[in-house]
Coordinates of C-alpha atoms in Angstrom, one line a residue:
M12 CA 116.0 110.1 91.3
D13 CA 114.9 111.7 94.4
I14 CA 111.2 111.3 95.6
A15 CA 111.2 114.4 97.3
G16 CA 110.5 116.9 94.7
S17 CA 109.3 114.5 92.5
V18 CA 106.2 114.5 90.6
A19 CA 104.1 111.4 90.7
L20 CA 101.3 109.8 88.8
V21 CA 99.8 106.3 90.4
T22 CA 97.5 104.2 89.0
G23 CA 94.6 102.2 90.9
S24 CA 95.2 104.6 93.9
N25 CA 91.9 104.1 95.8
R26 CA 93.1 101.3 97.7
G27 CA 95.3 98.5 98.4
I28 CA 99.4 98.9 97.5
G29 CA 98.3 101.9 95.0
R30 CA 97.1 103.8 98.2
R31 CA 100.1 103.2 100.0
F32 CA 102.2 104.6 97.1
V33 CA 100.0 107.9 97.6
L34 CA 100.6 108.1 101.2
Q35 CA 104.5 106.9 101.1
L36 CA 105.1 109.6 98.4
L37 CA 103.5 112.3 100.5
E38 CA 105.4 111.3 103.4
R39 CA 108.9 111.5 101.3
G40 CA 108.2 115.2 100.2
A41 CA 106.7 114.5 96.7
T42 CA 106.0 117.8 95.3
K43 CA 102.5 116.8 93.7
V44 CA 100.7 113.3 93.5
Y45 CA 98.3 112.3 90.8
A46 CA 96.0 109.9 92.8
T47 CA 94.1 108.3 89.8
A48 CA 91.4 105.5 89.3
R49 CA 88.7 104.2 87.5
R50 CA 86.2 105.7 90.1
P51 CA 88.2 108.7 91.4
E52 CA 85.1 108.9 94.0
L53 CA 86.9 106.6 96.0
V54 CA 89.9 108.2 96.6
D55 CA 90.2 109.5 99.6
I56 CA 93.1 111.0 100.7
A57 CA 93.6 114.6 101.0
G58 CA 96.6 116.8 99.5
V59 CA 96.3 114.9 96.3
E60 CA 95.3 115.6 92.5
V61 CA 92.7 112.9 91.6
L62 CA 92.4 111.9 88.3
P63 CA 90.0 109.7 86.3
L64 CA 91.6 107.1 84.7
D65 CA 91.0 103.7 82.7
I66 CA 94.2 102.1 81.6
T67 CA 92.3 100.1 79.1
D68 CA 91.1 102.8 77.2
Q69 CA 93.8 104.9 75.1
A70 CA 91.7 108.4 75.3
S71 CA 91.2 108.0 79.0
I72 CA 95.3 107.5 78.8
D73 CA 95.6 110.3 76.5
A74 CA 93.7 113.0 78.8
A75 CA 95.5 112.0 81.9
A76 CA 98.9 112.6 79.9
A77 CA 97.7 115.9 79.0
A78 CA 96.4 117.3 82.3
A79 CA 99.5 115.9 84.4
S80 CA 102.0 116.9 82.4
D81 CA 104.7 117.9 85.0
V82 CA 105.2 114.1 86.1
T83 CA 108.8 112.5 86.8
L84 CA 107.6 109.5 88.3
L85 CA 105.1 106.7 87.0
V86 CA 103.6 104.2 89.1
N87 CA 102.0 101.4 87.3
N88 CA 99.9 99.5 90.1
A89 CA 96.3 99.0 88.5
G90 CA 95.2 95.7 88.0
I91 CA 93.2 93.2 88.2
A92 CA 92.9 89.4 89.0
T93 CA 90.7 86.8 87.6
T94 CA 90.9 82.9 87.8
G95 CA 89.9 79.7 85.5
S96 CA 91.3 77.8 83.0
L97 CA 93.4 78.5 80.2
V98 CA 92.4 75.2 78.2
R99 CA 88.6 74.5 79.3
D100 CA 87.1 78.3 80.5
P101 CA 85.9 80.9 78.0
L102 CA 88.9 83.2 77.0
D103 CA 87.6 86.7 78.0
D104 CA 88.9 86.9 81.6
V105 CA 92.2 85.8 79.8
R106 CA 91.9 89.0 77.5
R107 CA 90.9 91.4 80.0
E108 CA 94.1 90.4 81.8
M109 CA 95.9 91.0 78.8
D110 CA 94.4 94.1 78.0
T111 CA 95.2 95.7 81.8
H112 CA 98.5 94.1 83.0
F113 CA 100.1 93.6 79.2
W114 CA 98.4 96.2 76.8
G115 CA 97.1 98.7 79.6
N116 CA 100.6 99.4 81.4
L117 CA 102.5 99.4 78.0
A118 CA 100.1 102.3 76.6
M119 CA 101.0 104.5 80.3
V120 CA 104.5 103.8 79.5
R121 CA 104.2 104.9 75.7
A122 CA 102.0 108.1 77.0
F123 CA 104.3 108.8 80.0
A124 CA 107.7 108.2 78.9
P125 CA 107.9 111.3 76.6
V126 CA 106.4 113.1 79.1
I127 CA 109.1 112.5 82.4
E128 CA 111.9 112.6 79.4
R129 CA 110.9 116.5 78.5
N130 CA 110.6 117.1 82.5
G131 CA 114.6 116.2 82.7
G132 CA 114.0 112.3 83.4
G133 CA 112.7 110.5 86.3
G134 CA 111.5 107.0 87.0
I135 CA 108.6 104.0 85.9
V136 CA 107.7 101.4 88.4
N137 CA 105.5 98.2 87.3
V138 CA 104.0 96.5 89.7
L139 CA 104.7 92.6 88.6
S140 CA 104.1 89.7 90.8
A141 CA 106.1 86.7 91.5
L142 CA 103.5 85.0 89.3
S143 CA 105.7 86.8 86.7
W144 CA 107.7 83.6 87.1
F145 CA 105.5 81.0 88.3
V146 CA 101.7 79.5 88.1
Y147 CA 99.2 77.6 90.3
P148 CA 96.1 76.3 89.1
G149 CA 93.7 78.7 88.4
S150 CA 95.9 81.6 87.7
G151 CA 97.1 81.1 84.5
G152 CA 95.4 84.5 82.6
Y153 CA 97.0 86.4 85.4
A154 CA 100.4 84.9 85.4
A155 CA 100.8 84.8 81.9
A156 CA 100.0 88.6 81.7
K157 CA 102.3 89.4 84.6
A158 CA 104.8 87.3 82.8
A159 CA 104.3 89.6 79.8
E160 CA 104.6 92.5 81.6
W161 CA 107.8 91.7 82.9
N162 CA 109.4 91.3 80.0
M163 CA 108.0 94.3 78.7
T164 CA 109.6 96.2 81.7
N165 CA 112.7 94.8 80.7
A166 CA 112.2 95.7 77.1
V167 CA 111.2 99.4 77.8
R168 CA 113.8 99.7 80.4
L169 CA 116.5 99.3 77.4
E170 CA 115.0 101.3 75.2
L171 CA 114.4 104.7 77.6
A172 CA 118.1 103.8 79.2
T173 CA 119.3 106.9 77.5
T174 CA 116.6 109.3 78.4
G175 CA 117.3 109.4 82.2
I176 CA 114.7 107.4 83.1
T177 CA 114.8 104.4 85.1
V178 CA 112.3 101.6 84.8
Q179 CA 111.5 99.1 88.0
G180 CA 110.0 96.0 88.1
L181 CA 108.2 95.5 91.1
H182 CA 107.5 91.6 92.3
L183 CA 105.8 90.2 95.5
G184 CA 103.6 87.5 96.7
A185 CA 100.3 87.7 98.4
A186 CA 99.6 91.3 99.9
D187 CA 97.4 91.9 102.1
T188 CA 94.6 93.9 100.4
D189 CA 91.0 93.5 99.2
I190 CA 92.1 91.6 96.2
M191 CA 93.3 88.9 98.1
A192 CA 90.1 88.7 100.4
G193 CA 90.1 84.8 101.6
Y194 CA 93.5 84.0 101.0
E195 CA 94.8 82.3 104.2
G196 CA 98.5 82.4 103.4
P197 CA 101.3 84.9 104.8
M198 CA 100.6 88.3 103.2
V199 CA 102.8 91.3 103.1
D200 CA 101.9 94.2 104.1
P201 CA 101.0 96.7 101.4
A202 CA 102.9 99.9 102.8
E203 CA 105.7 97.2 103.2
V204 CA 105.6 97.1 99.2
A205 CA 105.7 100.7 98.7
R206 CA 108.3 101.2 100.9
A207 CA 110.4 98.5 99.5
S208 CA 109.5 99.9 96.0
L209 CA 110.2 103.7 96.3
D210 CA 113.6 103.0 98.5
G211 CA 114.6 101.4 94.9
V212 CA 113.4 104.1 92.7
E213 CA 115.7 106.3 95.0
R214 CA 118.9 103.9 94.2
D215 CA 118.0 103.3 90.9
A216 CA 117.1 99.8 91.3
A217 CA 116.2 97.7 88.1
E218 CA 114.4 94.9 90.0
V219 CA 112.9 94.9 93.6
V220 CA 111.6 91.6 95.2
V221 CA 110.0 92.6 97.9
D222 CA 109.2 89.1 100.3
D223 CA 111.0 86.0 100.4
W224 CA 108.3 83.8 98.6
S225 CA 109.4 85.9 95.2
A226 CA 112.9 85.5 96.4
T227 CA 112.8 81.7 96.4
V228 CA 110.3 81.6 93.1
K229 CA 113.2 83.4 91.4
A230 CA 115.9 81.1 92.5
S231 CA 113.7 78.2 91.3
L232 CA 114.1 79.3 87.8
A233 CA 118.0 78.3 87.8
R234 CA 116.1 74.6 88.7
G235 CA 114.1 72.3 86.2
P236 CA 110.2 72.9 86.4
E237 CA 109.7 69.2 87.5
E238 CA 111.1 70.0 90.8
F239 CA 109.7 73.5 91.5
Y240 CA 105.8 72.2 90.4
A241 CA 106.0 69.2 92.3
Q242 CA 104.3 71.0 95.1
F243 CA 101.3 71.3 93.2
A244 CA 100.7 68.0 91.7

């Protein structure tokens, strides 16, 4: 699909990767961009339509779908990141991860796929992670939720194949955003993440792998896990 002339909705638009998506959509000629956030007062980008949206609240999703009935491109970017042990710690954070990344994003797809189809087709982007494919100590809840979202993305792509809606899974490692504050390894520029994804939208790519680390992790799936996870021993 063409970004120019599209009508896009981006979740989690107030900062980080979501904010870069909004800016690049405007630069590429999107007719309208709905910038959504749980705290819409934090969205500070001129030329957008700001909507409140909590993707873990079905009533909030329904209200956004009713207000943004002209959408042709949905970018599911909103997310959280928690840490802890799946075996020893309380499961509250794990449930929040699943409620956000799996159930919340699935609810967004279910609400907006009919909207996009009525508008003649378009695209959906699900912002995933290299952690869709691996886990490191302490990231179990987030990684499990992203893995579930990854295969959900594959499933809805198949289900929507005849509707004129493309579905992209976007994978990246660490990005230089607030959520990665304190991380000391290499990080990708969030503007590059948005650019790579939107380039992929325009060529109908089913999957976009942004950085070398994500590509390395994906390639490791062809080998036994012992080799890859030896680095965490």
